[in-house]
Structures are given as structure tokens and as C-alpha cells.
Coordinates of C-alpha atoms in Angstrom, one line a residue:
Chain J
M1 CA -33.6 -45.1 189.4
A2 CA -31.0 -47.7 190.4
V3 CA -27.7 -46.5 191.8
D4 CA -25.7 -48.5 189.2
Q5 CA -27.8 -47.9 186.2
D6 CA -25.9 -46.9 183.2
W7 CA -26.1 -43.1 182.9
S8 CA -25.2 -43.2 179.1
S9 CA -28.2 -45.1 178.2
V10 CA -30.4 -42.6 180.2
Y11 CA -29.1 -39.5 177.9
P12 CA -27.3 -41.0 174.9
T13 CA -27.9 -38.0 172.9
A14 CA -28.6 -34.4 173.4
A15 CA -31.8 -33.9 175.0
A16 CA -33.8 -31.3 177.1
F17 CA -33.8 -31.8 181.0
R18 CA -36.1 -34.6 182.1
P19 CA -36.9 -34.3 186.0
A20 CA -38.1 -37.9 186.1
S21 CA -34.7 -39.1 184.8
V22 CA -32.4 -36.8 186.6
P23 CA -32.3 -38.1 190.2
P24 CA -30.9 -35.3 192.3
P25 CA -33.2 -32.7 193.6
I26 CA -32.2 -29.9 191.8
R27 CA -33.7 -26.5 192.4
M28 CA -33.6 -23.5 189.9
G29 CA -35.1 -20.0 189.8
Y30 CA -35.0 -16.8 192.0
P31 CA -36.8 -17.5 195.1
V32 CA -39.5 -15.4 196.5
K33 CA -39.1 -13.8 199.8
R34 CA -38.0 -16.3 202.5
G35 CA -38.5 -19.0 200.0
V36 CA -36.5 -21.5 198.1
P37 CA -36.0 -21.7 194.3
L38 CA -38.5 -23.9 192.5
P39 CA -38.2 -27.6 192.4
K40 CA -37.1 -29.5 189.2
E41 CA -40.8 -30.8 188.4
G42 CA -42.1 -28.6 185.4
N43 CA -39.3 -26.2 185.9
L44 CA -38.9 -24.1 182.9
E45 CA -35.7 -22.7 183.4
L46 CA -34.0 -26.1 183.6
I47 CA -35.4 -27.0 180.3
K48 CA -34.3 -23.8 178.6
I49 CA -30.7 -24.1 179.4
P50 CA -28.5 -26.4 177.3
N51 CA -27.3 -29.3 179.4
F52 CA -24.3 -31.7 179.0
L53 CA -26.0 -34.7 180.9
R54 CA -24.9 -36.8 177.8
L55 CA -21.1 -35.9 178.2
T56 CA -20.2 -37.6 181.3
P57 CA -16.4 -39.0 181.3
P58 CA -17.6 -42.6 181.1
A59 CA -19.9 -42.0 178.3
I60 CA -16.8 -39.8 176.4
K61 CA -14.5 -42.9 177.0
K62 CA -17.2 -45.2 175.3
H63 CA -17.4 -42.9 172.2
C64 CA -13.7 -42.7 172.2
A65 CA -13.6 -46.6 172.2
A66 CA -16.3 -46.7 169.6
F67 CA -14.4 -44.8 166.9
K68 CA -10.8 -45.8 168.0
D69 CA -11.0 -48.2 165.0
F70 CA -11.3 -45.4 162.4
F71 CA -8.1 -43.5 163.6
T72 CA -4.5 -44.0 163.0
E73 CA -2.1 -43.1 165.6
W74 CA -0.8 -39.3 165.8
P75 CA 2.7 -39.2 164.0
G76 CA 5.2 -39.0 166.9
A77 CA 7.5 -36.5 165.4
L78 CA 4.8 -33.9 165.2
D79 CA 4.6 -33.2 168.9
R80 CA 4.8 -29.6 168.8
D81 CA 2.7 -26.9 167.2
E82 CA 5.7 -25.2 165.6
K83 CA 6.7 -28.5 163.8
C84 CA 3.2 -29.0 162.5
E85 CA 3.4 -25.4 161.0
L86 CA 6.9 -26.2 159.7
H87 CA 5.8 -29.3 157.7
F88 CA 2.1 -28.3 156.9
P89 CA 2.1 -24.6 156.5
N90 CA -1.3 -24.5 154.8
E91 CA -4.2 -24.2 157.1
I92 CA -7.8 -24.9 155.6
E93 CA -10.9 -23.9 157.4
T94 CA -14.2 -25.2 156.5
D95 CA -17.4 -23.6 157.0
D96 CA -20.4 -25.9 156.6
F97 CA -23.5 -24.0 157.6
S98 CA -23.6 -21.0 155.5
A99 CA -26.6 -20.8 153.1
G100 CA -25.9 -24.3 151.5
T101 CA -22.5 -24.2 149.8
S102 CA -19.4 -24.9 152.0
I103 CA -16.7 -22.3 152.5
R104 CA -13.2 -23.2 152.3
N105 CA -10.6 -20.8 153.5
P106 CA -7.1 -22.0 152.6
K107 CA -4.7 -19.9 154.5
V108 CA -0.9 -19.7 154.1
K109 CA 1.9 -17.8 155.6
L110 CA 3.8 -15.7 153.0
S111 CA 7.1 -16.4 154.8
D112 CA 6.5 -19.9 154.0
L113 CA 6.2 -19.4 150.4
N114 CA 9.5 -19.1 148.4
L115 CA 9.0 -15.2 147.5
D116 CA 11.9 -12.7 146.7
D117 CA 11.2 -9.1 147.5
H118 CA 9.6 -8.4 144.1
A119 CA 7.5 -11.4 144.1
K120 CA 6.1 -10.7 147.5
K121 CA 5.2 -7.2 146.6
Q122 CA 3.5 -8.5 143.5
L123 CA 1.5 -11.0 145.4
I124 CA 0.2 -8.7 148.0
K125 CA -0.6 -6.3 145.1
L126 CA -2.6 -9.0 143.5
V127 CA -4.7 -10.3 146.1
G128 CA -5.3 -7.0 148.0
E129 CA -7.5 -7.3 150.9
R130 CA -7.1 -11.0 151.2
Y131 CA -3.5 -10.4 152.8
G132 CA -3.4 -9.9 156.6
K133 CA -0.3 -7.8 157.3
N134 CA 0.0 -8.2 161.1
I135 CA -0.3 -11.8 161.0
D136 CA 1.4 -12.2 157.6
M137 CA -1.4 -14.7 156.4
L138 CA -2.9 -14.9 153.0
T139 CA -6.6 -16.1 153.3
I140 CA -8.8 -16.8 150.3
A141 CA -12.4 -17.6 150.9
M142 CA -13.8 -20.0 148.4
D143 CA -17.7 -20.4 148.3
R144 CA -18.2 -20.7 144.5
C145 CA -18.7 -24.3 144.1
P146 CA -21.5 -26.5 145.6
L147 CA -19.0 -29.3 146.8
R148 CA -16.4 -29.1 149.7
K149 CA -14.0 -30.9 147.4
Q150 CA -14.5 -28.6 144.4
N151 CA -13.9 -25.5 146.5
Y152 CA -10.7 -27.0 147.9
N153 CA -9.5 -27.8 144.6
Y154 CA -10.2 -24.4 143.1
G155 CA -8.6 -22.8 146.3
I156 CA -5.4 -24.8 145.8
H157 CA -5.3 -23.9 142.1
L158 CA -5.7 -20.2 142.9
L159 CA -2.8 -20.3 145.3
T160 CA -0.5 -22.0 142.8
V161 CA -1.4 -19.6 140.2
L162 CA -1.0 -16.7 142.4
Y163 CA 2.5 -18.1 143.4
H164 CA 3.6 -18.5 139.6
E165 CA 2.2 -15.1 138.5
S166 CA 4.0 -13.3 141.4
W167 CA 7.3 -14.3 140.2
C168 CA 6.8 -13.4 136.5
R169 CA 8.0 -9.8 135.7
L170 CA 5.6 -7.5 134.0
P171 CA 6.6 -5.3 131.3
E172 CA 7.6 -1.6 132.2
N173 CA 4.4 0.1 131.0
I174 CA 2.0 -2.2 132.6
Q175 CA 1.2 -1.5 136.3
I176 CA -1.4 -3.2 138.6
I177 CA -3.1 -0.1 140.0
K178 CA -6.2 -1.5 141.9
C179 CA -7.4 -4.5 143.4
S180 CA -11.2 -4.5 144.3
S181 CA -13.6 -7.1 145.2
V182 CA -15.3 -6.4 141.8
G183 CA -12.4 -7.3 139.7
L184 CA -8.8 -6.3 139.2
K185 CA -8.2 -3.3 136.9
R186 CA -5.1 -2.8 135.0
R187 CA -4.0 0.2 132.9
Q188 CA -2.4 -1.2 129.9
E189 CA -0.7 0.7 126.9
N190 CA -0.8 -2.7 124.8
S191 CA -3.6 -5.1 125.2
Y192 CA -1.9 -7.5 127.5
N193 CA -4.3 -10.0 128.8
V194 CA -3.7 -12.3 131.8
P195 CA -6.1 -15.0 132.5
L196 CA -5.1 -15.0 136.3
L197 CA -6.7 -11.6 137.1
S198 CA -10.0 -12.8 136.1
C199 CA -9.9 -15.8 138.6
L200 CA -9.9 -13.2 141.5
E201 CA -12.9 -11.6 140.4
K202 CA -16.0 -12.1 142.5
Chain W
M1 CA -52.5 -8.6 175.9
A2 CA -56.3 -7.4 175.2
A3 CA -55.7 -4.5 177.7
P4 CA -52.8 -2.8 176.0
V5 CA -54.2 -3.4 172.7
A6 CA -57.6 -1.6 173.8
A7 CA -55.7 1.2 175.4
R8 CA -53.7 1.7 172.2
A9 CA -57.0 1.7 170.2
L10 CA -58.5 4.3 172.4
R11 CA -55.5 6.5 172.3
A12 CA -55.4 6.4 168.4
V13 CA -58.8 8.2 168.1
P14 CA -58.2 11.8 167.4
W15 CA -60.2 14.3 169.2
R16 CA -61.4 15.9 166.3
C17 CA -64.0 13.2 165.5
A18 CA -65.6 14.0 168.8
H19 CA -66.2 17.7 167.7
P20 CA -67.0 17.8 164.1
A21 CA -68.4 21.2 164.2
L22 CA -64.9 22.7 164.6
S23 CA -63.3 23.4 161.4
A24 CA -59.8 24.4 162.3
R25 CA -57.5 21.7 160.9
H26 CA -54.8 20.8 163.5
D27 CA -52.9 18.3 161.7
L28 CA -51.0 16.6 164.5
H29 CA -49.7 13.4 163.5
T30 CA -49.5 10.9 166.2
T31 CA -48.4 7.2 166.6
P32 CA -50.0 4.8 168.9
A33 CA -48.5 4.7 172.2
C34 CA -45.9 1.8 172.9
L35 CA -46.7 1.1 176.5
K36 CA -43.3 -0.1 177.1
T37 CA -43.8 -0.1 180.8
R38 CA -46.8 -2.4 180.8
A39 CA -45.3 -5.1 178.4
A40 CA -45.4 -8.6 179.5
R41 CA -46.2 -7.6 183.0
V42 CA -48.9 -9.2 185.2
R43 CA -50.5 -6.4 187.4
V44 CA -50.6 -6.8 191.1
G45 CA -54.0 -7.7 192.3
K46 CA -55.6 -8.8 195.5
G47 CA -53.3 -11.9 196.1
D48 CA -55.7 -14.3 194.5
K49 CA -54.2 -14.5 191.1
P50 CA -51.8 -17.4 190.6
V51 CA -48.7 -16.9 188.4
T52 CA -45.8 -18.9 186.9
Y53 CA -42.3 -18.0 187.2
E54 CA -42.4 -17.0 183.5
K55 CA -45.3 -14.5 184.0
A56 CA -44.1 -13.2 187.4
H57 CA -41.0 -11.8 185.8
A58 CA -40.9 -8.8 183.6
P59 CA -38.8 -8.5 180.5
H60 CA -36.0 -6.6 182.0
Y61 CA -35.3 -9.8 184.1
I62 CA -34.4 -11.8 180.8
A63 CA -30.7 -12.9 181.4
H64 CA -30.8 -12.1 185.0
R65 CA -33.5 -14.4 186.2
K66 CA -35.2 -15.6 183.3
G67 CA -33.6 -17.6 180.2
W68 CA -34.5 -17.5 176.6
L69 CA -37.6 -19.4 175.4
S70 CA -36.2 -19.8 171.8
L71 CA -32.7 -20.7 171.2
H72 CA -31.1 -20.4 167.8
T73 CA -28.1 -18.9 166.1
G74 CA -30.0 -16.4 163.7
N75 CA -29.1 -13.4 165.9
L76 CA -25.2 -14.1 166.1
D77 CA -23.0 -11.9 163.9
G78 CA -22.9 -12.8 160.3
E79 CA -25.6 -15.1 160.6
A80 CA -28.8 -14.7 158.6
G81 CA -32.4 -15.9 159.1
A82 CA -33.4 -14.4 162.3
A83 CA -36.6 -12.8 160.9
E84 CA -37.7 -16.3 159.5
R85 CA -37.1 -17.9 162.8
T86 CA -39.0 -15.7 164.8
V87 CA -41.9 -16.1 162.4
E88 CA -41.6 -19.7 162.6
D89 CA -41.7 -19.3 166.5
V90 CA -44.8 -17.2 166.5
F91 CA -46.5 -19.9 164.3
L92 CA -45.4 -22.8 166.4
R93 CA -46.4 -21.3 169.6
K94 CA -50.0 -20.6 168.3
F95 CA -50.1 -24.2 166.7
L96 CA -49.3 -25.7 169.8
Y97 CA -51.5 -23.5 172.1
G98 CA -54.5 -24.7 169.8
T99 CA -53.4 -28.5 169.4
F100 CA -53.2 -28.9 173.1
P101 CA -56.2 -27.1 174.4
G102 CA -56.0 -26.2 178.0
C103 CA -52.9 -28.5 178.7
L104 CA -50.1 -26.0 178.3
A105 CA -48.7 -25.6 181.9
N106 CA -46.2 -22.9 180.7
E107 CA -44.4 -21.3 177.6
V108 CA -43.1 -23.5 174.9
V109 CA -39.4 -23.8 174.6
L110 CA -37.8 -24.1 171.2
K111 CA -34.5 -25.3 170.6
R112 CA -32.9 -25.5 167.1
R113 CA -30.0 -27.8 166.7
A114 CA -28.7 -27.3 162.8
N115 CA -31.7 -28.6 161.2
L116 CA -33.5 -30.1 163.9
L117 CA -36.2 -28.2 165.9
V118 CA -36.7 -29.3 169.5
V119 CA -39.8 -28.3 171.1
C120 CA -40.1 -28.8 174.8
L121 CA -43.7 -28.7 176.3
V122 CA -44.9 -28.9 179.8
L123 CA -48.3 -30.2 179.7
V124 CA -50.8 -30.6 182.5
Q125 CA -52.4 -34.0 182.8
N126 CA -55.7 -33.2 181.5
L127 CA -55.8 -35.7 178.7
A128 CA -55.7 -39.2 178.7
P129 CA -52.3 -40.6 177.8
S130 CA -53.5 -42.2 174.6
K131 CA -55.0 -38.9 173.2
L132 CA -51.7 -37.2 174.4
Y133 CA -49.5 -39.7 172.4
F134 CA -51.8 -39.1 169.4
L135 CA -51.3 -35.5 169.5
I136 CA -47.6 -35.7 169.9
G137 CA -47.3 -37.9 166.8
Y138 CA -49.6 -35.7 164.9
T139 CA -47.7 -32.5 165.8
E140 CA -44.3 -34.1 164.8
T141 CA -45.6 -35.3 161.6
L142 CA -47.4 -32.2 160.5
L143 CA -44.7 -29.8 161.4
S144 CA -41.9 -31.7 159.9
H145 CA -43.8 -32.0 156.6
F146 CA -44.7 -28.2 157.0
Y147 CA -41.2 -27.0 158.0
K148 CA -39.2 -29.7 155.9
C149 CA -36.9 -30.3 158.9
P150 CA -37.1 -32.9 161.6
V151 CA -39.3 -31.9 164.4
R152 CA -39.0 -33.5 167.9
L153 CA -41.3 -32.8 170.8
E154 CA -40.0 -33.5 174.4
V155 CA -43.0 -33.5 176.6
Q156 CA -43.1 -33.4 180.5
T157 CA -46.3 -33.8 182.4
V158 CA -47.0 -32.2 185.7
P159 CA -50.4 -32.7 187.9
T160 CA -51.1 -29.0 188.1
K161 CA -49.5 -25.8 186.8
V162 CA -46.4 -24.9 188.7
I163 CA -47.3 -21.6 190.7
Y164 CA -44.5 -19.4 191.5
K165 CA -46.5 -16.7 193.5
Y166 CA -49.8 -15.2 193.9
L167 CA -50.2 -11.5 192.8

């Protein structure tokens, strides 16, 4: 292989180790007594391990140059993590590789929502185990819909409804006694039906 | 593999069958012996048996001197499909052993990257190159249709098997 050959064309994508393409005489393996590790030709250990031969710094520069056209500049005012959290308090995590549907986890810090004492307690009661006390984060896992966009819209809708419901004051004789993953149960003297509670049923 | 199976079969025969005249029923329920200390180990011989690096090392050297032959995420926490991947692996190894007769220099390495299945082979240069190319294309096409996922073969050829030591 010529010394000035373009390495990013030898390993453009993820590929197994090819001893003929990689010039250095690498050895790998546990040596026999008073011996040396096995050479790279036919060395299964070198093939087994994942390699990053495709990600040399010049190759990464080329990748960045290639998709620079599709991106805009990062907004200069958001130069620190705290500022990002202040202006964009919702965090959305997407997971695509789980049995077909894509999960979206909208997360929001309760302190960022406008809640007074009663509303906050009501919200926590409504969501149950989805609230993490030590980090003060409410996480909603959405995997009902087949499309990512549908999951996202449903998650945002749920958050909105939760927020509004937590502000409304329930009559005295109605309490929320238990939130479970099966459904929310309410003891009621009158038949007072709240459509929200069925949203959080799994 | 034949020796442990035969040993297991011998041990499974209950002693009662050898003495049918004895009438006392001693119902001892045994399972075949597991022979864990003989698994995947090439027994030391006279020094004339060539072994590859893979065969020379016993299973307790995995993650110390050996890597894994099959890489997939099925065994991680919260991931599904480990058993299915294992069954696929077994089939693939048998299939490749038969498709490249006498050519496999070493074990097959299987890597799964999302949907893609990468099969890494080390072959001895026994076949003519045109035959080899045909077999590679045949394997890729057949396995892609069979498993409904892209299958890529990465083949390396060596003049002879790479011998690590003689046992």
C-alpha cells in the first residue's frame, strides 16, 4: 500500500479487520512459552474485536465537511448547560430499537412547571411511579403508537392535560387513593368521571 | 465432541439392565454427567496434534485470552432475543461448515450491527477463486432471504491453517 494512499477509501465503513489492507505488522494473542503473539494473517482475535479504522481524524473531518450544509450554527446565547435547561426544560429521549415501535420519554423537571403546593402534590399523586423524587424529574414513557411523531404528540398532550388537571381542585368527598400501572383507582361517593385518568392507564 | 457424548451415553445406562435377575427395585434417578471439566478442551497428546489458537484455549480463558465469536446485544440488560440469536448462530455455523467443505481454517465470527449480519470467515486456499466467489454470493443471497436481513460475508484466505501450537 502506498504511503500517501487515502485511508478513508480503504476503510470507508465499518468492516472487519483485513490484514492485507492494514499495513502495520500487528500481532495479537497470548504467546506460547518463549514465543511471540501470532501474526495478523488469519488471526481470529483481530477479527473478533470491533475496530475503529474507519474513524481516523481526517475521515471524521471529511464526514463533518460533507454534512455541514445541512446544519445551522449553534445559537451563541446557549453557551452553557444551565442556559439550555432554562430555556428548554423538556428533555425528550428516543429509543428506536425496541421491538418495532419507537419509545419517546418526555422528561420535565417539576420545578420548571408553574405549580403551587397543592397542584404539585396532586400531580405527583396522579403520575405515581413516573416521578423521580431525588432528581425531581417526571418521566413519561410512550410506546403506544407506531410512529415516533405520534408518540411525541401523545406525550406532550399527556403532559399538558396532567398540568391542567393538577391545578383543578377536586370536591371534598373524592380522593385519589392509588395509582398503579394497571390504572388509577378512585373512591367516589358520586359518579364523577374524569377522562384524564384513563389516559394514564397502561 | 463425540467422546463426551459417548461417555455420557455409557454413564446413562443403569446398572439394573446388566442384571435382569435381580428383583429389588432401587429407583435411583440420575441425570447424565455434565463433564464440565472436559468441555471444549483438546486433550494433550504426543505433540503431533496441531491446534489453532481458538482450540488451544479452554473456555475459562474467554475474556482473558480469547474474545467472543458472536457479538450481539441480546444479552444486555433489558434486551430481548438472546435465545433467537443463539439458535441463528448454531444454524449459521453448521451451514457455513457444509457450504465451504474443508475450507474453514478457524471458527466463524458473527457480528450483528442493528439489522445487518456480518459473517467473518477465514478460509484455506483449497478452492479455485471462481468457485469461492460463487459460494460467497450464494451464501449471502440465501441467508439474506432466509433471515430477512442483509447478510454480508467478509472472507479472508490463508495458505494453510494457522497453527498456534502442537499438543
